[in-house]
XYZ file of C-alpha atoms in Angstrom:
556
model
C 112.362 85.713 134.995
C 110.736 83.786 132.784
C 113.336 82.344 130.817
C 113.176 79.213 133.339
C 109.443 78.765 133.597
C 109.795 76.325 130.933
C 113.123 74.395 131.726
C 113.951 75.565 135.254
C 116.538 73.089 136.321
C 115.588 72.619 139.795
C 115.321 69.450 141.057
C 116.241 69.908 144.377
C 112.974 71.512 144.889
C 111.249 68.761 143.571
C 112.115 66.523 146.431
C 109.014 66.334 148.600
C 109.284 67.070 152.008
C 106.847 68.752 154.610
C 103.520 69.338 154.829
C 101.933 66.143 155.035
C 104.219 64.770 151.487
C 106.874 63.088 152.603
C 105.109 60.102 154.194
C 102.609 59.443 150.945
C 104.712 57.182 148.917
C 102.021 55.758 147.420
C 100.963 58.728 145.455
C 104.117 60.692 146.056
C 107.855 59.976 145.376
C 109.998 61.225 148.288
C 112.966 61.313 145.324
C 113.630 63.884 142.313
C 111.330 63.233 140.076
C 114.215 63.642 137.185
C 117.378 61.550 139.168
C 119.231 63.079 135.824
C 118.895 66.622 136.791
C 121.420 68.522 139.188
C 120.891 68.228 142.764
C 122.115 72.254 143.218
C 120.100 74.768 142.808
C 120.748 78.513 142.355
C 119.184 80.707 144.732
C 117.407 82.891 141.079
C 116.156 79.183 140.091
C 114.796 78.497 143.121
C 113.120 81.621 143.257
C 111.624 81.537 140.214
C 109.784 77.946 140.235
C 108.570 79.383 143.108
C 106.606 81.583 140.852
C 106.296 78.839 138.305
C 104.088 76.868 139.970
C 101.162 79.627 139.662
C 101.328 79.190 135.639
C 102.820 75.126 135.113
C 102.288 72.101 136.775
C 105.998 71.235 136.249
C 109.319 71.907 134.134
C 108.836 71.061 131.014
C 105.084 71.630 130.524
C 101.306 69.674 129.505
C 101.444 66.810 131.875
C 105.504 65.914 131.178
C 107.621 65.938 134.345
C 104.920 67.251 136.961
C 105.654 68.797 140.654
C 103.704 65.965 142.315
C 104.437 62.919 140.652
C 101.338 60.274 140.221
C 98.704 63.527 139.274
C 97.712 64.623 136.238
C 99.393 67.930 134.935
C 95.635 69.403 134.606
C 95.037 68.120 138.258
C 96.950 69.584 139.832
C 97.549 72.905 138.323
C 96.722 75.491 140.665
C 94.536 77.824 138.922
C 92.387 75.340 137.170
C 91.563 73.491 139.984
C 91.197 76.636 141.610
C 88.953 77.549 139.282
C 86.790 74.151 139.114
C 86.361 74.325 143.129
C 84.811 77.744 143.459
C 82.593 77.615 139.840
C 81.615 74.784 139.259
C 79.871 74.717 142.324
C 78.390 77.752 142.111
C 75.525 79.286 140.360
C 78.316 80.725 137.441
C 79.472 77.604 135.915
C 78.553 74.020 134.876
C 80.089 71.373 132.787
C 79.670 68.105 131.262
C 83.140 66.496 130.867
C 83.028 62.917 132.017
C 86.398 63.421 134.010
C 86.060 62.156 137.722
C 85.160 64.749 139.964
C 83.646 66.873 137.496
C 79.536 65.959 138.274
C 79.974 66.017 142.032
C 81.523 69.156 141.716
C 78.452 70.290 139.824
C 75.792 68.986 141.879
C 77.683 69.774 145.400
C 78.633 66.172 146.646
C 81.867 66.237 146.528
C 84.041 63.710 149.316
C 87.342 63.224 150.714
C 88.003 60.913 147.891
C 87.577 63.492 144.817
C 90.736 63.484 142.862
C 90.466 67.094 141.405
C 90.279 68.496 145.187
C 93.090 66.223 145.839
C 94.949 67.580 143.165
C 94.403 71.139 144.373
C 95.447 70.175 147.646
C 98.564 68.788 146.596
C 99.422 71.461 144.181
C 99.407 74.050 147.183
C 100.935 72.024 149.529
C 103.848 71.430 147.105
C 104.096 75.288 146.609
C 104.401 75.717 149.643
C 107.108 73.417 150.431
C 109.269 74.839 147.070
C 108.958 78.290 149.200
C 110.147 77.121 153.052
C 112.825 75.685 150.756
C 113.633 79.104 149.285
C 113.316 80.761 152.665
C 115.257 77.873 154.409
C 118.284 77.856 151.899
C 118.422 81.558 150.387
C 116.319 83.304 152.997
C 119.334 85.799 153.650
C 120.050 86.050 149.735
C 117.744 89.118 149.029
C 115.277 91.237 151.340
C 113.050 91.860 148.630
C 113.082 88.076 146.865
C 112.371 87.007 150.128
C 109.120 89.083 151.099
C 108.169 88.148 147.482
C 108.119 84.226 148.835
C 106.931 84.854 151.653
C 103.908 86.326 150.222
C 103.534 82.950 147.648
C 103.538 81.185 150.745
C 100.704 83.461 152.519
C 99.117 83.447 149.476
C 98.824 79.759 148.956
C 98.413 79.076 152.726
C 95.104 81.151 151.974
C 94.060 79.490 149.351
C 94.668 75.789 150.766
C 92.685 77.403 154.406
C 90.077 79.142 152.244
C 89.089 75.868 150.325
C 90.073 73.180 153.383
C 89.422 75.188 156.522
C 91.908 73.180 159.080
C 95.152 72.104 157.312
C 98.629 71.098 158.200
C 100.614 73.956 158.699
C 104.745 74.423 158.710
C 107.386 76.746 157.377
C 110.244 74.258 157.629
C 111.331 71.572 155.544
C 111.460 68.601 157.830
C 110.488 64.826 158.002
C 108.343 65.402 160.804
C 104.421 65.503 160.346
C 102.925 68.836 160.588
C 100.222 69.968 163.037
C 97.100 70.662 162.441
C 96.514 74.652 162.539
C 92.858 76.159 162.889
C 91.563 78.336 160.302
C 91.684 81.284 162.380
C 95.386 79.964 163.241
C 96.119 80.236 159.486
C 94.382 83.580 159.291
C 96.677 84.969 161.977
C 99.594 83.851 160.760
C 98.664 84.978 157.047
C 97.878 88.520 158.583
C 101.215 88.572 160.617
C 103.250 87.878 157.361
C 101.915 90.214 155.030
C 101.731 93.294 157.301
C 105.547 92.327 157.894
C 106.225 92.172 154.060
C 104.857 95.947 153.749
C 106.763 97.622 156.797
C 103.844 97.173 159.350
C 105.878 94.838 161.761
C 109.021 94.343 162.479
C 111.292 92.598 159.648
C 112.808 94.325 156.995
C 112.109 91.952 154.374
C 109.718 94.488 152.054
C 108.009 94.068 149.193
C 108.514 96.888 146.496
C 106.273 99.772 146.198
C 103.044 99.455 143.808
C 104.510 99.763 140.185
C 102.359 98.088 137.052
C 104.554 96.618 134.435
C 104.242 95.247 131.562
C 105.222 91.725 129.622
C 108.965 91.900 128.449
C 109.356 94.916 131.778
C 112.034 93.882 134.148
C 110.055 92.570 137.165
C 106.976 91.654 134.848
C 105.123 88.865 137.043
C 106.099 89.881 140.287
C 104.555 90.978 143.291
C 104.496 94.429 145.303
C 102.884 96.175 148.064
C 99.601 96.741 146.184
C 99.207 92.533 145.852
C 100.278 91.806 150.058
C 97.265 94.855 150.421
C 94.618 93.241 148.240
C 95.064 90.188 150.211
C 94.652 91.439 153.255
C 91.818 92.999 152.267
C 91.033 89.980 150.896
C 91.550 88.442 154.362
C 89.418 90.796 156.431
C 86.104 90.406 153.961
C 85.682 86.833 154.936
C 86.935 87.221 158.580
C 83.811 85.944 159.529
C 83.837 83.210 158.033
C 87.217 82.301 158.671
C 87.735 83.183 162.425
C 83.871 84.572 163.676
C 84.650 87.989 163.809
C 84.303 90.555 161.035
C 86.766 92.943 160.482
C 85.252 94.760 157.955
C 86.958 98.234 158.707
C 90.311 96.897 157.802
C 88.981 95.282 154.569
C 88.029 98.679 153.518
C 91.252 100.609 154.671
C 93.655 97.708 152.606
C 91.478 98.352 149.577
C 91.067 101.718 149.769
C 95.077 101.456 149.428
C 95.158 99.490 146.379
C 92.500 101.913 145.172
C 94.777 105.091 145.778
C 98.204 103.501 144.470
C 99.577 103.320 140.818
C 97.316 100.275 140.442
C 94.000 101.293 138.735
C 90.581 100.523 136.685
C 91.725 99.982 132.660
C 89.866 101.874 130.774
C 90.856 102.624 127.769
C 88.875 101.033 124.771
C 90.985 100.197 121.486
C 90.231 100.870 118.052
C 93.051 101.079 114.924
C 93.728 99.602 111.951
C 95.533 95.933 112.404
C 98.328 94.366 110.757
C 95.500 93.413 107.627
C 94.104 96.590 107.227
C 90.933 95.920 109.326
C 89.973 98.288 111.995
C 89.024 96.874 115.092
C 87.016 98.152 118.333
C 87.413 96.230 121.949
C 86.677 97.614 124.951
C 89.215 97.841 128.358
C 86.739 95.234 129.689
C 87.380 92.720 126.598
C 91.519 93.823 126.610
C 91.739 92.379 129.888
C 91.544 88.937 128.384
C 92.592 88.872 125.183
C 96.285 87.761 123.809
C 97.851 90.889 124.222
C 96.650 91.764 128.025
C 100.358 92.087 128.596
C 101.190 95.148 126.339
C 97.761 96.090 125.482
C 97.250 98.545 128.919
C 95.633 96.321 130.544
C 98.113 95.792 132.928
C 97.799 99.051 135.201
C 94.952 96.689 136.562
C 97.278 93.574 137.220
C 98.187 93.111 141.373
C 99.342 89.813 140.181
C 99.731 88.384 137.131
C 101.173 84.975 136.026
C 103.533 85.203 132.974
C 101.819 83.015 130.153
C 103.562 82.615 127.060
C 102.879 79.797 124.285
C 105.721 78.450 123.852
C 107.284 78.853 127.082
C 104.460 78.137 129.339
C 102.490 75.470 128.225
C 100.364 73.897 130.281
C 96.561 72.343 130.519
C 95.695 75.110 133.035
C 96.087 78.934 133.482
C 94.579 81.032 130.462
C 95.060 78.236 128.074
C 92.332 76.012 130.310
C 89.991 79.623 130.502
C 89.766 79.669 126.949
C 90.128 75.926 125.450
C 87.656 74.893 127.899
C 84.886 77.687 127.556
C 84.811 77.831 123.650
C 83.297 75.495 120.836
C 84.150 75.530 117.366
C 81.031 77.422 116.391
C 81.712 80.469 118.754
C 82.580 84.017 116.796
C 83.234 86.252 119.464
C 84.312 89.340 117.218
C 82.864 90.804 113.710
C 86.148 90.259 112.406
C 88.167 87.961 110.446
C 85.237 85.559 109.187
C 87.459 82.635 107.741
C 89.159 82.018 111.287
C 87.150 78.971 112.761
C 86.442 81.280 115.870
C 88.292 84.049 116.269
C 90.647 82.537 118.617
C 93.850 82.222 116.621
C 94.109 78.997 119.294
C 93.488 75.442 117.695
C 91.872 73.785 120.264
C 88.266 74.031 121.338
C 87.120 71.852 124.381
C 83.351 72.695 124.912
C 83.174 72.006 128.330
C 82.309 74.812 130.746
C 79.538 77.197 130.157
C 76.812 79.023 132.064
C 74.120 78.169 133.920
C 71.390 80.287 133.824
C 71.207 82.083 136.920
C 74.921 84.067 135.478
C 72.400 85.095 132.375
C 70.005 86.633 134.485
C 72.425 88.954 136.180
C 72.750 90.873 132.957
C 69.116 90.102 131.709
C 65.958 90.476 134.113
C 63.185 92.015 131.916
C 64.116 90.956 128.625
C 65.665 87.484 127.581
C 69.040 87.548 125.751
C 69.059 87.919 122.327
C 70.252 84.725 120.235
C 73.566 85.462 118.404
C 77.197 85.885 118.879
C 78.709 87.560 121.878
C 79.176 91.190 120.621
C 74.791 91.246 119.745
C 74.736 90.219 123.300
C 77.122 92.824 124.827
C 74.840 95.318 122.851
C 71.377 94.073 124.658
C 72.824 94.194 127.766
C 73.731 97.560 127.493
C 77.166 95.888 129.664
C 80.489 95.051 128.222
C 80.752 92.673 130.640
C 77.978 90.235 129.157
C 80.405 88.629 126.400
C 77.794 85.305 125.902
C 77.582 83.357 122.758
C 73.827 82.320 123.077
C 73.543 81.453 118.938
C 72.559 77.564 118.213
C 72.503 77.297 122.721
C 69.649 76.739 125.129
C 69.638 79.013 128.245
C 68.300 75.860 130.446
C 71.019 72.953 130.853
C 68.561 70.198 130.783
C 71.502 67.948 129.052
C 74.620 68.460 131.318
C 76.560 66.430 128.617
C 75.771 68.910 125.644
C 77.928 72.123 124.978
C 74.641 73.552 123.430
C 72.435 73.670 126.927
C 73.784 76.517 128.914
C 75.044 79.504 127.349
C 78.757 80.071 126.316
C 81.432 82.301 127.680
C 83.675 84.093 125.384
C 85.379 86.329 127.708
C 88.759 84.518 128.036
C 90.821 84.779 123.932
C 93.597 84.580 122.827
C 93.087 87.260 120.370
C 95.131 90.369 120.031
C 93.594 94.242 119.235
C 95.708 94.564 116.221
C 94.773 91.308 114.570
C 98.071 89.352 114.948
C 98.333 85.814 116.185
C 99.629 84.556 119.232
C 102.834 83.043 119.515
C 101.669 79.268 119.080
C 98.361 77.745 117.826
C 97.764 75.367 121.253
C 98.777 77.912 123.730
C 97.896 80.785 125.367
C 99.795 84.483 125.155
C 96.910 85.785 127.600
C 98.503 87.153 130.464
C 97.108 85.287 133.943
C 95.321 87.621 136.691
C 95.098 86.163 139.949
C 94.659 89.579 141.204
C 93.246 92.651 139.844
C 92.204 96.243 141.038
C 88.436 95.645 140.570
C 88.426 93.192 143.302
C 89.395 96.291 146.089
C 86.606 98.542 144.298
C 83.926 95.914 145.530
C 86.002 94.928 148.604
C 85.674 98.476 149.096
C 81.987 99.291 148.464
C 80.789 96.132 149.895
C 82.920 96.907 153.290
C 81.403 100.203 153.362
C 78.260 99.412 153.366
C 78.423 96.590 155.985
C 80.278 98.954 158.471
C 76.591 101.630 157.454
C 74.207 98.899 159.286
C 71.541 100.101 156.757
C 71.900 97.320 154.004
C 72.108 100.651 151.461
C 75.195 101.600 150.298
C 76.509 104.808 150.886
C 77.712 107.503 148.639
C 81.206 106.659 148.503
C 80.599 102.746 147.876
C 77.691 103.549 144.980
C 80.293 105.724 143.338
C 83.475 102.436 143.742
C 80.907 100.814 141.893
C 79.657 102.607 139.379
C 83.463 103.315 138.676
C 82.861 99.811 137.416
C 79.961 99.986 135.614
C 81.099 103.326 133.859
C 83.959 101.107 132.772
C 81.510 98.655 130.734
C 79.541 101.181 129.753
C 76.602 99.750 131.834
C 73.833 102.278 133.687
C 74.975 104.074 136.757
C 72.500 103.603 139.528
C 72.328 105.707 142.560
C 71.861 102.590 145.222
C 72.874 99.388 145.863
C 71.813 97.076 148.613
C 73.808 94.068 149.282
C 71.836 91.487 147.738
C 73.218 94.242 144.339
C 76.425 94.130 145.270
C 76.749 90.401 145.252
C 75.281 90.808 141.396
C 77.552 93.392 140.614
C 80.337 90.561 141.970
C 79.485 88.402 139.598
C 78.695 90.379 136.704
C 82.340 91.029 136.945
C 84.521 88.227 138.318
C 82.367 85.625 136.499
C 84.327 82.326 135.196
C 87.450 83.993 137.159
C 87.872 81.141 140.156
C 86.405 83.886 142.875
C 82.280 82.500 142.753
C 82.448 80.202 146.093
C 83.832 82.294 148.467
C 81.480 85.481 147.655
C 78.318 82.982 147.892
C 79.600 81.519 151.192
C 79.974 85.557 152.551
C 76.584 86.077 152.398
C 75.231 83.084 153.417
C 73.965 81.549 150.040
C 75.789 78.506 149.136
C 75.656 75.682 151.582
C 72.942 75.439 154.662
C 69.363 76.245 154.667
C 69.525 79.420 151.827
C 67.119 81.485 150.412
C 69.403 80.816 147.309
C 68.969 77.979 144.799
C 70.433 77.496 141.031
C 70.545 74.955 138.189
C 71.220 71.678 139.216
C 72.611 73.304 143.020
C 72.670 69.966 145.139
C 72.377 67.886 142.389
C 68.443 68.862 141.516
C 67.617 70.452 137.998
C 65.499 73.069 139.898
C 68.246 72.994 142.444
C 67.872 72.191 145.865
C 69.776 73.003 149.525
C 73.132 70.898 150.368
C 74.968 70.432 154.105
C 76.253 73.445 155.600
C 79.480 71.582 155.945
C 80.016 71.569 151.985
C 81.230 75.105 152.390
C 84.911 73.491 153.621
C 86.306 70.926 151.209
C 87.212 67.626 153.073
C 91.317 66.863 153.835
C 91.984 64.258 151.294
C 91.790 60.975 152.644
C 95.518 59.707 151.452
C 97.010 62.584 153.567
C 94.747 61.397 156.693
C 96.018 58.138 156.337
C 99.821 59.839 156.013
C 99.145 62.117 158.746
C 98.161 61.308 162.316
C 97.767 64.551 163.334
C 95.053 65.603 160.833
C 91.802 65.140 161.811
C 88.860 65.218 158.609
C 86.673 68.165 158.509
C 83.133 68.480 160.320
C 80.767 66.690 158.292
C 82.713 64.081 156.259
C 83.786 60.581 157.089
């Protein structure tokens, strides 16, 4: 499938229509954005920029020949902006770019006029439309192509309710103006679709049974059962946020099936010789992230991953942004290969996101981190989840501006176990996770001990996460209470686009907290910010477009 993420020839999907698009012709054009291109589309090409748009921001890749024409290819690519919405307004991430957007993401005062949350907006709303196309034109072309949409579709409609709480909702392609539908309207119809996609209602449009595969596979990057029950699970953790009643019994069942299907923990470290002669050792935590995640194992832990491939792929988001954007030039991660400028095997090195303090101290409460390269500070923590460069840095960011203040992240490479490069020196190889097992382990233990009423976790939800922990090689402890469990989130989803919504679960990101970070609210020692901050405001272009939208509580 991805021989077209690069050149798909599709531009009758690039027509915008629905969802709020087809009326903003100042920012949007209601045309193909390539009049050259074919008009007909194949019912496989269709299908597979449907996909597309999880790893690009268009056809041809970079900013060239975007989805939503007038944004920036890095704007509007789903996973970045993703990614800058839920950490850099948490207590994970910070960064100093001068790009609009990026300082009122950082100090919570973000507005309905933010371009980057526009961006996001867009870029789901657009996804969504390419898949009521698909369903609309070649709904009745394949059962199981079809659940696979649908899911892109509930998958995206969670992300867009998840982020902007009351949104315009419709699965046809039509001039008309969507309504506005409720976030626990969205919820229900999100629930509805998936447990139809996995044989719980009445269609027979199923997804395929839980079956990890790996890059160069047949039916590599696409979804199955195990993916439709992680978001449900998904789903039912945050039911009380999204709809005022918990449902935390289902959240455990759903991952409690991703736990038990062919979808597991990797953990098997590496060590061998590479293609120099140099034996190498990296941990299952590390080969999650590196260049070769798609052949490396890693894999069995994938419920969805986004093909990424440098020189089919490119773009200014996905892995490519993870990495680029987290590492400087002076950042070693490994003990190997000295004369490579950092270990990378990827030219380009933005310095731009890092960590604020508060991440450090998850891994590091009675001792400070050690100063040095990442794999002396795995080896302090006693965790193989603490990959920090903290050599030449400052824990404190008391200058946002400056790489140096605020530890470094090298989690995210494009480095490969036996030494080899990647298959271009701008691009990424590392394979995308939007999903992964780990997430139902805590879904599961943190569900658990919710449904206990003691605040302790039980037997069976210590031992999900010390299945974890044994993984990194960290201490087993016999209890956690929540406040733990929220750690143990972070210590290892960190920098992964999840931070927001975990913070907002228990209660600890907008409102009166008992929760403050780095520069939270715009205050070095960090301060409160409005409740309503925990929705992102409808962007005020699609307002304008839209009569029947109605901005979020809180913002004018």
């Amino acid at each position: 499938m991805n021989k077209y993420f690069k050149y798909i020839v599709c531009a009758a999907a690039v027509i915008i229509m629905g969802l709020g698009l087809n009326s903003c012709v100042k920012d949007l054009d209601v045309e193909p954005i390539d009049p050259s291109l074919k008009n007909d589309v194949t019912a496989e090409q269709l299908f597979n920029k449907c996909y597309s748009v999880f790893a690009t921001s268009g056809n041809n890749g970079g900013d060239d020949n975007v989805d939503v024409d007038g944004l920036d290819g890095g704007f509007q690519h789903k996973f970045r902006q993703m990614w800058n919405s839920n950490e850099l307004t948490t207590d994970e991430a910070i960064c100093g770019w001068g790009d609009e957007g990026i300082s009122s993401y950082c100090h919570n005062s973000y507005d309905a006029s933010h371009p980057m949350l526009r961006g996001y907006y867009y870029g789901l709303c657009i996804g969504i439309t390419f898949c009521n196309q698909y369903l609309e034109v070649f709904g009745d072309y394949d059962a199981t192509m079809s659940a696979e949409i649908r899911f892109l579709r509930a998958f995206q409609f969670y992300l867009l309710m998840d982020g902007f709480g009351n949104i315009p909702f419709t699965t046809k392609i039509s001039g008309d103006n969507p309504e506005q539908y409720t976030r626990a309207q969205v919820y229900e119809f999100i629930e509805s679709e998936l447990k139809d996609i996995i044989g719980e209602g009445s269609g027979d449009q199923l997804l395929s049974d839980p079956a990890p595969k790996n890059y160069g596979q047949t039916g590599f990057g696409r979804v199955d059962k195990a993916a439709a029950w992680m978001l449900l699970a998904r789903l039912y953790l945050n039911a009380q946020v999204y709809t005022g009643t918990p449902q935390w019994a289902a959240a455990r069942d759903y991952a409690k099936k991703v736990m038990d299907s062919a979808y597991t923990l990797f953990t098997n470290d590496y060590e061998g010789a590479g293609v120099d002669g140099i034996t190498r050792h990296f941990t299952a935590y590390q080969m999650l992230f590196m260049g070769d995640n798609g052949t490396n194992g890693a894999m069995v832990e994938a419920l969805f991953p986004v093909i990424q491939n440098g020189t089919r792929t490119t773009s200014w988001g996905g892995t490519n942004f993870l990495i680029c954007s987290t590492f400087d030039s002076d950042m070693h991660p490994y003990p190997y290969d000295p004369t490579e400028v950092n270990g990378l095997y990827n030219n380009s090195t933005w310095g731009g996101n890092r960590c604020r303090p508060e991440l450090i101290k998850k891994f590091f409460t009675d001792i400070e981190a050690p100063e040095g390269h990442a794999y002396d500070v795995v080896a302090a923590a006693g965790d193989d989840r603490a990959l920090f460069e903290t050599e030449g840095r400052h824990l404190n960011v008391e200058n946002e501006s400056d790489f140096k203040y605020g530890y470094a992240v090298a989690k995210f490479t494009n480095f490969k176990c036996d030494g080899s490069k990647g298959s271009d020196n701008t691009f990424s190889d590392s394979q995308l996770m939007y999903m992964r097992a780990a997430e139902a382990y805590l879904t599961y233990a943190e569900a658990v001990t919710r449904l206990s009423g003691s605040g302790a976790a039980p037997a069976d939800a210590v031992s999900a996460i010390n299945a974890l922990r044994a993984r990194a090689h960290a201490t087993e402890k016999a209890s956690y209470s929540l406040n733990d469990i929220l750690d143990e989130w972070s210590r290892e989803f960190y920098f992964e686009g999840r931070r927001r919504v975990d913070l907002i679960r228990f209660g600890k990101f907008g409102g009166n907290t008992d929760y403050k970070w780095q520069w939270k609210g715009g205050a070095y020692s960090g301060r409160d910010f409005e409740a309503y901050r925990n929705v992102f405001a409808i962007p005020t272009d699609d307002l304008i477009a839209n009569p029947n939208l109605t901005q979020n509580e809180g913002y004018k």
